[in-house]
mmCIF file of C-alpha atoms in Angstrom:
data_model
loop_
_atom_site.group_PDB
_atom_site.id
_atom_site.type_symbol
_atom_site.label_atom_id
_atom_site.label_comp_id
_atom_site.label_asym_id
_atom_site.label_seq_id
_atom_site.Cartn_x
_atom_site.Cartn_y
_atom_site.Cartn_z
ATOM 1 C CA UNK T 1387 0.000 0.000 0.000
ATOM 2 C CA UNK T 1388 1.296 3.457 -0.924
ATOM 3 C CA UNK T 1389 -0.119 6.795 0.142
ATOM 4 C CA UNK T 1390 0.716 9.872 -1.900
ATOM 5 C CA UNK T 1391 0.558 13.513 -0.858
ATOM 6 C CA UNK T 1392 1.155 16.290 -3.374
ATOM 7 C CA UNK T 1393 2.280 19.821 -2.573
ATOM 8 C CA UNK T 1394 3.752 22.879 -4.236
ATOM 9 C CA UNK T 1395 0.847 24.078 -6.317
ATOM 10 C CA UNK T 1396 -0.264 27.678 -6.405
ATOM 11 C CA UNK T 1397 -1.163 30.710 -8.484
ATOM 12 C CA UNK T 1398 1.538 32.016 -10.807
ATOM 13 C CA UNK T 1399 1.753 34.355 -13.750
ATOM 14 C CA UNK T 1400 2.370 33.069 -17.240
ATOM 15 C CA UNK T 1401 6.052 32.356 -17.718
ATOM 16 C CA UNK T 1402 6.528 31.488 -14.073
ATOM 17 C CA UNK T 1403 7.696 28.290 -12.439
ATOM 18 C CA UNK T 1404 6.691 25.924 -9.674
ATOM 19 C CA UNK T 1405 8.114 22.783 -8.166
ATOM 20 C CA UNK T 1406 5.518 20.174 -7.364
ATOM 21 C CA UNK T 1407 6.360 17.461 -4.859
ATOM 22 C CA UNK T 1408 4.772 14.116 -4.144
ATOM 23 C CA UNK T 1409 5.682 12.442 -0.869
ATOM 24 C CA UNK T 1410 5.035 8.721 -0.674
ATOM 25 C CA UNK T 1411 4.654 6.431 2.291
ATOM 26 C CA UNK T 1412 5.799 2.841 2.228
ATOM 27 C CA UNK T 1413 9.144 1.092 2.366
ATOM 28 C CA UNK T 1414 9.090 -0.049 -1.249
ATOM 29 C CA UNK T 1415 8.789 3.368 -2.900
ATOM 30 C CA UNK T 1416 12.006 2.721 -4.771
ATOM 31 C CA UNK T 1417 10.300 -0.103 -6.673
ATOM 32 C CA UNK T 1418 7.354 2.019 -7.845
ATOM 33 C CA UNK T 1419 7.183 3.774 -11.176
ATOM 34 C CA UNK T 1420 5.712 7.237 -10.723
ATOM 35 C CA UNK T 1421 3.704 9.582 -12.854
ATOM 36 C CA UNK T 1422 2.111 13.003 -12.917
ATOM 37 C CA UNK T 1423 -1.273 13.638 -14.487
ATOM 38 C CA UNK T 1424 -3.468 16.710 -14.614
ATOM 39 C CA UNK T 1425 -7.121 17.526 -15.002
ATOM 40 C CA UNK T 1426 -8.427 20.893 -16.090
ATOM 41 C CA UNK T 1427 -12.034 21.958 -15.442
ATOM 42 C CA UNK T 1428 -14.384 20.227 -17.837
ATOM 43 C CA UNK T 1429 -11.644 18.055 -19.309
ATOM 44 C CA UNK T 1430 -10.465 14.510 -18.858
ATOM 45 C CA UNK T 1431 -7.418 13.644 -16.824
ATOM 46 C CA UNK T 1432 -4.321 13.651 -19.016
ATOM 47 C CA UNK T 1433 -0.795 12.334 -18.786
ATOM 48 C CA UNK T 1434 1.963 14.829 -18.009
ATOM 49 C CA UNK T 1435 5.156 12.955 -17.121
ATOM 50 C CA UNK T 1436 6.423 9.628 -15.865
ATOM 51 C CA UNK T 1437 9.605 8.200 -14.360
ATOM 52 C CA UNK T 1438 10.811 4.647 -13.826
ATOM 53 C CA UNK T 1439 11.667 3.460 -10.338
ATOM 54 C CA UNK T 1440 15.375 3.823 -10.979
ATOM 55 C CA UNK T 1441 14.955 7.286 -12.463
ATOM 56 C CA UNK T 1442 16.679 6.166 -15.647
ATOM 57 C CA UNK T 1443 13.576 6.285 -17.801
ATOM 58 C CA UNK T 1444 11.329 9.306 -18.271
ATOM 59 C CA UNK T 1445 8.483 10.275 -20.566
ATOM 60 C CA UNK T 1446 6.583 13.493 -21.192
ATOM 61 C CA UNK T 1447 3.443 14.623 -22.913
ATOM 62 C CA UNK T 1448 4.237 16.585 -26.059
ATOM 63 C CA UNK T 1449 2.555 19.651 -24.603
ATOM 64 C CA UNK T 1450 5.077 19.896 -21.752
ATOM 65 C CA UNK T 1451 8.303 18.662 -23.339
ATOM 66 C CA UNK T 1452 11.111 21.140 -22.820
ATOM 67 C CA UNK T 1453 9.198 22.947 -20.059
ATOM 68 C CA UNK T 1454 8.566 20.306 -17.378
ATOM 69 C CA UNK T 1455 11.030 17.937 -15.740
ATOM 70 C CA UNK T 1456 10.250 14.916 -13.578
ATOM 71 C CA UNK T 1457 12.718 13.552 -11.058
ATOM 72 C CA UNK T 1458 12.744 11.417 -7.942
ATOM 73 C CA UNK T 1459 14.700 10.987 -4.750
ATOM 74 C CA UNK T 1460 14.211 7.444 -3.519
ATOM 75 C CA UNK T 1461 16.021 8.190 -0.257
ATOM 76 C CA UNK T 1462 13.329 10.785 0.509
ATOM 77 C CA UNK T 1463 10.402 8.807 -0.961
ATOM 78 C CA UNK T 1464 9.602 11.831 -3.096
ATOM 79 C CA UNK T 1465 8.985 12.537 -6.759
ATOM 80 C CA UNK T 1466 9.151 16.045 -8.169
ATOM 81 C CA UNK T 1467 7.756 17.875 -11.151
ATOM 82 C CA UNK T 1468 9.561 21.079 -12.057
ATOM 83 C CA UNK T 1469 7.194 23.153 -14.163
ATOM 84 C CA UNK T 1470 8.695 26.077 -16.068
ATOM 85 C CA UNK T 1471 7.459 28.576 -18.652
ATOM 86 C CA UNK T 1472 3.928 28.059 -17.445
ATOM 87 C CA UNK T 1473 1.022 28.878 -19.725
ATOM 88 C CA UNK T 1474 -2.628 29.542 -18.857
ATOM 89 C CA UNK T 1475 -3.488 26.189 -20.474
ATOM 90 C CA UNK T 1476 -1.370 24.452 -17.825
ATOM 91 C CA UNK T 1477 -4.000 25.402 -15.251
ATOM 92 C CA UNK T 1478 -5.273 22.171 -13.711
ATOM 93 C CA UNK T 1479 -5.233 19.952 -10.667
ATOM 94 C CA UNK T 1480 -2.022 17.949 -10.787
ATOM 95 C CA UNK T 1481 -2.077 14.389 -9.505
ATOM 96 C CA UNK T 1482 0.744 12.093 -8.521
ATOM 97 C CA UNK T 1483 0.383 8.364 -9.198
ATOM 98 C CA UNK T 1484 2.349 5.228 -8.374
ATOM 99 C CA UNK T 1485 2.463 1.667 -9.609
ATOM 100 C CA UNK T 1486 4.751 -1.259 -8.735
ATOM 101 C CA UNK T 1487 7.234 -2.054 -11.452
ATOM 102 C CA UNK T 1488 9.574 -4.977 -11.972
ATOM 103 C CA UNK T 1489 11.883 -3.324 -14.477
ATOM 104 C CA UNK T 1490 14.136 -0.449 -13.484
ATOM 105 C CA UNK T 1491 13.735 1.488 -16.694
ATOM 106 C CA UNK T 1492 10.022 1.072 -17.336
ATOM 107 C CA UNK T 1493 7.630 4.021 -17.099
ATOM 108 C CA UNK T 1494 3.910 4.247 -17.732
ATOM 109 C CA UNK T 1495 1.874 6.919 -19.460
ATOM 110 C CA UNK T 1496 -1.656 5.567 -19.124
ATOM 111 C CA UNK T 1497 -3.696 6.323 -16.045
ATOM 112 C CA UNK T 1498 -5.105 2.783 -16.059
ATOM 113 C CA UNK T 1499 -1.631 1.452 -15.344
ATOM 114 C CA UNK T 1500 -1.390 3.212 -11.990
ATOM 115 C CA UNK T 1501 -2.632 1.656 -8.762
ATOM 116 C CA UNK T 1502 -2.308 4.549 -6.319
ATOM 117 C CA UNK T 1503 -3.248 8.213 -6.589
ATOM 118 C CA UNK T 1504 -2.816 11.324 -4.514
ATOM 119 C CA UNK T 1505 -5.471 13.944 -3.841
ATOM 120 C CA UNK T 1506 -3.973 16.511 -6.177
ATOM 121 C CA UNK T 1507 -2.526 20.011 -5.971
ATOM 122 C CA UNK T 1508 -3.978 22.987 -7.827
ATOM 123 C CA UNK T 1509 -1.899 24.937 -10.313
ATOM 124 C CA UNK T 1510 -3.411 28.139 -11.677
ATOM 125 C CA UNK T 1511 -1.645 30.238 -14.293
ATOM 126 C CA UNK T 1512 -2.805 33.782 -14.973
ATOM 127 C CA UNK T 1513 -2.228 35.518 -18.280
#
């Protein structure tokens, strides 16, 4: 069982940056692939970024490539999402997700592949 708690969201102006954090409970965090998803009002939840349990493999949605960076610190049971050059269309609730993974370099981009979810942190970008 893994519990996830996101933090770091807020209101920023376009072009600004935030660092989202997701703290996980559980002794086996280092064997969980992690992902970030987001859901804007009136829209479906969408994939943002993913990282393998070793940190060696990452994936990004096309809309955030070059602006967002996912990383993890297994010693701190935490995954991060650095969000830069924010745009109003990045406004959404950002969710952290975790799933057990056998392979060190495997990451997952589909929400159905994740077993555990956090409650989300709101990011609002003003123009």
